[in-house]
Each structure stands twice: as C-alpha cells, then as structure tokens.
PDB file of C-alpha atoms in Angstrom:
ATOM      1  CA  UNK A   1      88.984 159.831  66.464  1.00  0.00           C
ATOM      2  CA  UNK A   2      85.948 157.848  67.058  1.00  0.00           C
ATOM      3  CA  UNK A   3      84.636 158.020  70.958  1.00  0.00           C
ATOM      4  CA  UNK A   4      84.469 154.730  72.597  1.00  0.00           C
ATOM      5  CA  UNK A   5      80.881 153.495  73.721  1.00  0.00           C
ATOM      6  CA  UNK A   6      82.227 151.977  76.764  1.00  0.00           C
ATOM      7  CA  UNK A   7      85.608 152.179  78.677  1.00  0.00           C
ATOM      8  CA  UNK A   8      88.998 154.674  78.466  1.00  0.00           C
ATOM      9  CA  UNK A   9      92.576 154.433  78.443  1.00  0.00           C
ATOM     10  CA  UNK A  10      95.826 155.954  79.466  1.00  0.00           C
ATOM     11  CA  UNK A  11      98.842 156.911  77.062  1.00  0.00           C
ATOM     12  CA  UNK A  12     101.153 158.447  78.822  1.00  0.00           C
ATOM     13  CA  UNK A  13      99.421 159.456  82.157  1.00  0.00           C
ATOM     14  CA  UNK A  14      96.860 161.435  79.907  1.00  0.00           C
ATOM     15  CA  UNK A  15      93.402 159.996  79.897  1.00  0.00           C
ATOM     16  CA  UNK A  16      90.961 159.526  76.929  1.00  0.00           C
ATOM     17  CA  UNK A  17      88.744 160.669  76.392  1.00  0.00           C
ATOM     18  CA  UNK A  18      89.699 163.475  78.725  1.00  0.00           C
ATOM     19  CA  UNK A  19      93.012 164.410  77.365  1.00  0.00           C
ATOM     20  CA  UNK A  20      91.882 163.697  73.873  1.00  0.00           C
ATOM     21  CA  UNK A  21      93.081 166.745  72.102  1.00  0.00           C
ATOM     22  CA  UNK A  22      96.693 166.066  73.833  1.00  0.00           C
ATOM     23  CA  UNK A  23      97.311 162.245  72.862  1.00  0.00           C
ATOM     24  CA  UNK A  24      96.345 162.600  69.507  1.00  0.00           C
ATOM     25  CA  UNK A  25      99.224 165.854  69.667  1.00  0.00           C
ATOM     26  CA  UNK A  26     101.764 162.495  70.300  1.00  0.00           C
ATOM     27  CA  UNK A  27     100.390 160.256  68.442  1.00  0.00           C
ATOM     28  CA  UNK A  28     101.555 159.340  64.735  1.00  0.00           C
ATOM     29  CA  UNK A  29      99.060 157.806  62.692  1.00  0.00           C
ATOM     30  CA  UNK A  30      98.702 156.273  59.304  1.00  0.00           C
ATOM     31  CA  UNK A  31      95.854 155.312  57.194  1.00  0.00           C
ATOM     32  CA  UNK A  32      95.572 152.886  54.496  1.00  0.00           C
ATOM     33  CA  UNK A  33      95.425 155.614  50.961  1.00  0.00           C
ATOM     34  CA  UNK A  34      96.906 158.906  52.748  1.00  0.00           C
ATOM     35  CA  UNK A  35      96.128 161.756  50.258  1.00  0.00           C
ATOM     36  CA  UNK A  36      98.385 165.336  49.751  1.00  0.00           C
ATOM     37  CA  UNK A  37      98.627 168.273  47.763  1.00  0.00           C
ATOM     38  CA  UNK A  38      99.877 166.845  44.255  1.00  0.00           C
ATOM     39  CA  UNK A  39     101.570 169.960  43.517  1.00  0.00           C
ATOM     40  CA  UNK A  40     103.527 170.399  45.974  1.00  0.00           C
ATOM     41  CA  UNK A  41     106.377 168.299  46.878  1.00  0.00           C
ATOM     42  CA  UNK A  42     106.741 165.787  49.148  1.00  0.00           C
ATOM     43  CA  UNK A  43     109.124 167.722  51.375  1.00  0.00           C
ATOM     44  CA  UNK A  44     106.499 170.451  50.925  1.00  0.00           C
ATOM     45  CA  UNK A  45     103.397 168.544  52.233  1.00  0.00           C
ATOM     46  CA  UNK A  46     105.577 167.359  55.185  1.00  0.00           C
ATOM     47  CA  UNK A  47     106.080 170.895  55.751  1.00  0.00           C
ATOM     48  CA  UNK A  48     102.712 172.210  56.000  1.00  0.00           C
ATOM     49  CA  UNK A  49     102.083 169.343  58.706  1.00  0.00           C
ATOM     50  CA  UNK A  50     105.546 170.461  60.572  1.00  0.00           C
ATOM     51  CA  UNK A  51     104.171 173.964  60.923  1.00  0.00           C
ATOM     52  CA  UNK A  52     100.938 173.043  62.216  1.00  0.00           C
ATOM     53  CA  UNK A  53     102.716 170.812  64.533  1.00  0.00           C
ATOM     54  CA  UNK A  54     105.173 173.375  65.431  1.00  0.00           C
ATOM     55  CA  UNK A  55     107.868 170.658  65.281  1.00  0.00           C
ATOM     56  CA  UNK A  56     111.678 171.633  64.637  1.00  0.00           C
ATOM     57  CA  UNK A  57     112.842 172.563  60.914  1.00  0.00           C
ATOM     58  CA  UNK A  58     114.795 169.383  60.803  1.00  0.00           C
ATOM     59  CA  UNK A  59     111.793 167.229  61.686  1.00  0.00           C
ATOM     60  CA  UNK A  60     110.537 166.715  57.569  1.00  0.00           C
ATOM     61  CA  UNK A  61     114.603 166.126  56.564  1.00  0.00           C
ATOM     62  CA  UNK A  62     114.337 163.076  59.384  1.00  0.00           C
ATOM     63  CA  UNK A  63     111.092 161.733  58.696  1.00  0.00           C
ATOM     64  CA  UNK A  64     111.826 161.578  54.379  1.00  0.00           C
ATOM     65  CA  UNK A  65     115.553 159.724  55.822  1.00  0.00           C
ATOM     66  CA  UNK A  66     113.600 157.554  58.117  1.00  0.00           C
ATOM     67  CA  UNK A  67     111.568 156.212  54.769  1.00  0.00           C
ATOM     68  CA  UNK A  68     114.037 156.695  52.236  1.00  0.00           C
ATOM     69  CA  UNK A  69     112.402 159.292  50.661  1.00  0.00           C
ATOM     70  CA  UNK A  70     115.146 161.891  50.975  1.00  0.00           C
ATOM     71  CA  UNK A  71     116.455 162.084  47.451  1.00  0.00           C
ATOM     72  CA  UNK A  72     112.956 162.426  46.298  1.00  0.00           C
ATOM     73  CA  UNK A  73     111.514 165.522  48.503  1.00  0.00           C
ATOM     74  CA  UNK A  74     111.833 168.053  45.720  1.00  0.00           C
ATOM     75  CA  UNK A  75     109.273 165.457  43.318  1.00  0.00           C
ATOM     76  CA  UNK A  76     105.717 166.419  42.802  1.00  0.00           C
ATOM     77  CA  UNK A  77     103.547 164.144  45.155  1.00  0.00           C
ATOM     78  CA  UNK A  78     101.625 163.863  42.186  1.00  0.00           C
ATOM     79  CA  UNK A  79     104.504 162.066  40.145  1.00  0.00           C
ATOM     80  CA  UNK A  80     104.815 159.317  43.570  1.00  0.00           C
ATOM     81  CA  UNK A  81     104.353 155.660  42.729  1.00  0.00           C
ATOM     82  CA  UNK A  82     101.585 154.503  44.939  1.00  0.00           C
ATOM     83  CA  UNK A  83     104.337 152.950  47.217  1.00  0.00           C
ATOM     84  CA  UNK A  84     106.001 156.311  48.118  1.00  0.00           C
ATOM     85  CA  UNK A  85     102.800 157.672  48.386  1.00  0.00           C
ATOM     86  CA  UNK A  86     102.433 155.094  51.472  1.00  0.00           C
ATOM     87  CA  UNK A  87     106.251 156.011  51.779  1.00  0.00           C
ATOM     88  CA  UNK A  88     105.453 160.106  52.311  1.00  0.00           C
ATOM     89  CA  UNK A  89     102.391 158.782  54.702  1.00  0.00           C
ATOM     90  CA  UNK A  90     104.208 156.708  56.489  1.00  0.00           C
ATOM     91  CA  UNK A  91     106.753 159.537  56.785  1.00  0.00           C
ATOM     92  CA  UNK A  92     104.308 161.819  57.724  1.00  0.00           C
ATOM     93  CA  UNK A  93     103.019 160.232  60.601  1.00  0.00           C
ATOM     94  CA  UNK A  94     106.559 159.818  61.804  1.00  0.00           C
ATOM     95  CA  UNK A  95     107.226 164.041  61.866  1.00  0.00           C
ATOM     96  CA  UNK A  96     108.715 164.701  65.224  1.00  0.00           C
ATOM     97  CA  UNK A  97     109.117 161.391  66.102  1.00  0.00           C
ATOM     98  CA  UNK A  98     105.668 160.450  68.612  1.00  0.00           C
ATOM     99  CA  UNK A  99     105.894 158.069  71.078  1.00  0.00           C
ATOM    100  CA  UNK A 100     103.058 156.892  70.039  1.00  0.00           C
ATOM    101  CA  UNK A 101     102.313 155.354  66.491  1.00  0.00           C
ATOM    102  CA  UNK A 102      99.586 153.503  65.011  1.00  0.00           C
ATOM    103  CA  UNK A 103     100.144 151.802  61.227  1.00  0.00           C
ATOM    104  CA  UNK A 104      96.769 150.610  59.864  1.00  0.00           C
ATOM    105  CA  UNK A 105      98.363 148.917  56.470  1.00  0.00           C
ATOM    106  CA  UNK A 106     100.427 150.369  55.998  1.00  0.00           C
ATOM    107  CA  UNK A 107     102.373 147.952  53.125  1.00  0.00           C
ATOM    108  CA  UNK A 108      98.716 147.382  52.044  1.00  0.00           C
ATOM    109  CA  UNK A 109      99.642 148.882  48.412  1.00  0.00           C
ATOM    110  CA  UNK A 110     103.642 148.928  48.374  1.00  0.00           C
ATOM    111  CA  UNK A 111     105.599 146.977  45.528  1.00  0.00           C
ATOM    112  CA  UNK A 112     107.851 144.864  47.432  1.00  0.00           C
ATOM    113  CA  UNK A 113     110.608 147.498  46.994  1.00  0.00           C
ATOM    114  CA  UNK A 114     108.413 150.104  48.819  1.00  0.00           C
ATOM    115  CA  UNK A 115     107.241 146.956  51.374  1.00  0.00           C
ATOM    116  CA  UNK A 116     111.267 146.932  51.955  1.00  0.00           C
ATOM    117  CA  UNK A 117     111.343 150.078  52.835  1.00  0.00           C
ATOM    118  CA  UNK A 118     108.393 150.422  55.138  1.00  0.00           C
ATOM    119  CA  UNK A 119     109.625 147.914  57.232  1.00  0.00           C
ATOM    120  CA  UNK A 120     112.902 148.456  57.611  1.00  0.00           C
ATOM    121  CA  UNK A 121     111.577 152.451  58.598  1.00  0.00           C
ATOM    122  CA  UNK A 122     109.318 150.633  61.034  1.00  0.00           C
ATOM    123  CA  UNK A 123     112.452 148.397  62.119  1.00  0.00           C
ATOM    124  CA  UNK A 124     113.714 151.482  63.302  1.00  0.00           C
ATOM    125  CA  UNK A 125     111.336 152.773  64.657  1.00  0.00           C
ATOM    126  CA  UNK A 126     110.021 150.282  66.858  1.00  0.00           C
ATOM    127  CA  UNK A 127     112.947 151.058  69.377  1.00  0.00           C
ATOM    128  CA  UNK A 128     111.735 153.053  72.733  1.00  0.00           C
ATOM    129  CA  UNK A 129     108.278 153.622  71.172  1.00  0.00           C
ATOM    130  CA  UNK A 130     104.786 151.952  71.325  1.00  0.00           C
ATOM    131  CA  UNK A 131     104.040 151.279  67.890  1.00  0.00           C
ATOM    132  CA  UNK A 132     100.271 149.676  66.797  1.00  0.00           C
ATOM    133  CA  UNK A 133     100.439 148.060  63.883  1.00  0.00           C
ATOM    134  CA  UNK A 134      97.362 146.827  61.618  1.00  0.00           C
ATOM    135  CA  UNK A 135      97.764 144.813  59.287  1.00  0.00           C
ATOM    136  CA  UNK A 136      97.111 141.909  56.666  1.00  0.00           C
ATOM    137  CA  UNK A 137     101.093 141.780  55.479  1.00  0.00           C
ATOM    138  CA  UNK A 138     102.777 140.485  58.048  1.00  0.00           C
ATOM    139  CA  UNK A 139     106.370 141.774  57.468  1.00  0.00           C
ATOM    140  CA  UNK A 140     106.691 143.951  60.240  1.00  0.00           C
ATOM    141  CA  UNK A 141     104.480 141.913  62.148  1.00  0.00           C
ATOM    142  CA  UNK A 142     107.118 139.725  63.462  1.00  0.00           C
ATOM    143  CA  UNK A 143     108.740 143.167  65.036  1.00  0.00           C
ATOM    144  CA  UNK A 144     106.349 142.902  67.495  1.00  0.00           C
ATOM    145  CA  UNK A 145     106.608 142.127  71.094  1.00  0.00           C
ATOM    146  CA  UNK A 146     102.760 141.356  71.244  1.00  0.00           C
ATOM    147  CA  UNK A 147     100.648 139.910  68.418  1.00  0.00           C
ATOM    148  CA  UNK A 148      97.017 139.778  68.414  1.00  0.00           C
ATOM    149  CA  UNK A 149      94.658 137.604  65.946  1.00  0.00           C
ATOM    150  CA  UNK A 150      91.348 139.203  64.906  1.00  0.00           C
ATOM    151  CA  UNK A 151      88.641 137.039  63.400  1.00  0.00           C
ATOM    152  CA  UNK A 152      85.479 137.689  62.663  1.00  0.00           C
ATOM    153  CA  UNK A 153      85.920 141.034  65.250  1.00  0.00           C
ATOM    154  CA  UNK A 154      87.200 138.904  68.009  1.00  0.00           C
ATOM    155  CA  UNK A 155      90.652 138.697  69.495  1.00  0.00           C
ATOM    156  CA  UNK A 156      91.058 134.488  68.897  1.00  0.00           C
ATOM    157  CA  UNK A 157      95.002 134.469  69.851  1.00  0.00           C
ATOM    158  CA  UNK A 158      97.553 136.899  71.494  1.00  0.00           C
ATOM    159  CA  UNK A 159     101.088 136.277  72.245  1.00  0.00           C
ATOM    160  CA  UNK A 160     104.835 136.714  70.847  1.00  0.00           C
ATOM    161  CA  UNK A 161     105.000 136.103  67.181  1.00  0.00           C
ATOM    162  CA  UNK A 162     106.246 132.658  67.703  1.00  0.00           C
ATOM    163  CA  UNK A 163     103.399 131.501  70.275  1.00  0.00           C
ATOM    164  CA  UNK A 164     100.404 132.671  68.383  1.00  0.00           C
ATOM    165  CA  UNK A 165     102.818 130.988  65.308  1.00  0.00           C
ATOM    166  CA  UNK A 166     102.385 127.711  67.077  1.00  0.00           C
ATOM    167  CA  UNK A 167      98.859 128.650  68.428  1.00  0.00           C
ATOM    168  CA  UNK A 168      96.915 129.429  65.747  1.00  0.00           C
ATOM    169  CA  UNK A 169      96.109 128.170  62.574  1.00  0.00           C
ATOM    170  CA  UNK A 170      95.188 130.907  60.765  1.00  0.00           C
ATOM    171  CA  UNK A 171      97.854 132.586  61.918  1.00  0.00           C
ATOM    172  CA  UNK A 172     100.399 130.124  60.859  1.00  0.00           C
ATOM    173  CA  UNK A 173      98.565 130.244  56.755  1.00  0.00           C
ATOM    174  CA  UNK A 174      98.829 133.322  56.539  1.00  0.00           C
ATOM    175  CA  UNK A 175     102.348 133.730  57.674  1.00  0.00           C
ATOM    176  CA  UNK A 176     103.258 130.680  55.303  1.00  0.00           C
ATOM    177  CA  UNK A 177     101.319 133.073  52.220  1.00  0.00           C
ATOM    178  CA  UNK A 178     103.201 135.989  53.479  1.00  0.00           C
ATOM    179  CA  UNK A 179     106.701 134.104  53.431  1.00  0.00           C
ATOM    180  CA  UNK A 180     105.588 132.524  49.536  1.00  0.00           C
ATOM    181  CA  UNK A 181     104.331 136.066  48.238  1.00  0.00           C
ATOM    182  CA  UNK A 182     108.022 137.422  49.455  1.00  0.00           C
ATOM    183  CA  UNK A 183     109.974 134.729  48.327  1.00  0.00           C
ATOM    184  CA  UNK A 184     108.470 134.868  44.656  1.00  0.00           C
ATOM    185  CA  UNK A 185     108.900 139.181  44.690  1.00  0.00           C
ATOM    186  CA  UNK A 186     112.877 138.802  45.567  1.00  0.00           C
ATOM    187  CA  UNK A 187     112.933 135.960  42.954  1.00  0.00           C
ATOM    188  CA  UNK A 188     111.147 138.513  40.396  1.00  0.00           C
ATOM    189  CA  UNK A 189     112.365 141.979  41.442  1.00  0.00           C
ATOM    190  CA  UNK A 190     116.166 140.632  41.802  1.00  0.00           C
ATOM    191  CA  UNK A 191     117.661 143.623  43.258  1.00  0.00           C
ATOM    192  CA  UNK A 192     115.401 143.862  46.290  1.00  0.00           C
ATOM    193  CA  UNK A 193     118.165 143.347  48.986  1.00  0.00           C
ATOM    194  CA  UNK A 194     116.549 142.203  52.728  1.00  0.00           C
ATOM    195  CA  UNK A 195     116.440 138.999  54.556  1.00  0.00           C
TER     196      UNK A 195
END
C-alpha cells in the first residue's frame, strides 16, 4: 500500500508501482488483528469481499474449507474466538485463490488449535503459489523454500530453512523456543493432532 522511496518490482509481468491497482487485484493479504462486521456471519463478511471482488459464488464455501471454518459460517463474527477471527482473515485473504499471498502473523494470536489450523491451510496453500510469510511463530516457516532473518531492519541470513538453521544463531533460538512452546501446547491441549 505504501509507495517505495526507491526501486520497483514485477509480479507477474505487471510493474509496481505502475500496475499497482492490478497486483494488489491478485494479491491476498493478511494483517495481524483483521476486523469484520460482528453481525454478520462469517460466511457473510466473506461475501461482501467476494462481490467486490467479483469472484465465483463458490469462492467463500472454498476459502471457510481451506481454514476449517466451514461448519462455523452461519456464527456471528462477533461470537469468533480470537483464533478464528485470524481463521476468517486468513480465509479472507485466500477468496479466489491469488497467486500471490502475503501472511504478516498470521498465528500471532491463535491458540495452538487455531495455530494447527493456519498452518496446515497455509500447507496447502503453498503449492503453485508465491506465498510471503511474516512472522515471529515459525510453524509455517519451515514451508518455505526461502527464509530470510531480519534484525534490527537488516536482512542478517537468507537461505533454506535448514541453512539459515545452521547459519544463524538467532535463528536456531528461536526455532528451539518455537519447537518448546509446541511441545508443551500438545502436552496441555491433548487432542491437538499434528506432527
């Protein structure tokens, strides 16, 4: 959204900042705390967006399968747990299925049942797409075909998951956190069911 002081890109063959308007048409994005209409639904919020997308009917049913949100699309967004709030984002960036995604934390506030969720929807995803993903969680980190360490807003390591595992030590501490946080929500959730 934000105009870049220096240089462009290419998605697609369309250039930014020239073909703005157009690449952000095919790109899916998700933010941190999305917000919607608390009472509506979550399969009606996804349909507002669908419409002014002009995406097929069947777009909202695939996007709320995608995230597991299906049997919940007739709930008030209002009644969501903050995880399928992040769920019905998540979902919403997904309508129509865009080549282009871009996740900024997006497990940032999911319960590990949620987390679960999330990733395996961004498991799925990740297949024939360019997906960007942000973040301080590192599940669906290791999805990846490039990571990239940021510290102190500097790019310090880039590679596969495994060489910036055995490059860099930040890296490698926070992955070891990650793995401990996870290992003690299975222990404590019990029927949370991913390896």
């Amino acid at each position: 959204l934000t105009r870049p002081s220096i240089g462009d890109f290419q998605i697609k063959g369309l250039s930014y900042p020239k073909d703005r308007m157009e690449i952000l048409r095919q790109t899916g994005a998700f933010i941190e705390s999305p917000s919607f209409y608390g009472n509506l639904t979550g399969e009606e919020n996804l349909e507002i967006i669908r419409r002014i997308l002009q995406l097929p009917k069947d777009s909202v049913r695939d996007a709320l399968e995608l995230t597991g949100l299906y049997e919940f699309r007739k709930r008030l967004a209002s009644k969501y747990s903050l995880g399928m709030k992040q769920r019905l984002g998540l979902a919403e960036a997904l309508l129509g299925r865009p080549p282009v995604l871009i996740l900024d934390e997006a497990t940032s506030a999911a319960d590990p049942e949620n987390q679960v969720e999330i990733d395996r929807a961004i498991e799925n995803l990740c297949r024939g797409k360019t997906v960007v993903i942000v973040a301080h969680r590192l599940g669906a980190i290791k999805l990846c075909d490039k990571v990239a360490v940021v510290e102190n807003n500097t790019i310090t390591c880039c590679g596969t998951h495994e060489e910036v595992l055995e490059k860099n030590e930040y890296y490698r501490r926070a992955w070891a956190d990650y793995r401990a946080a996870r290992a003690i929500a299975y222990s404590v959730e019990g029927g949370v069911q991913h390896a």
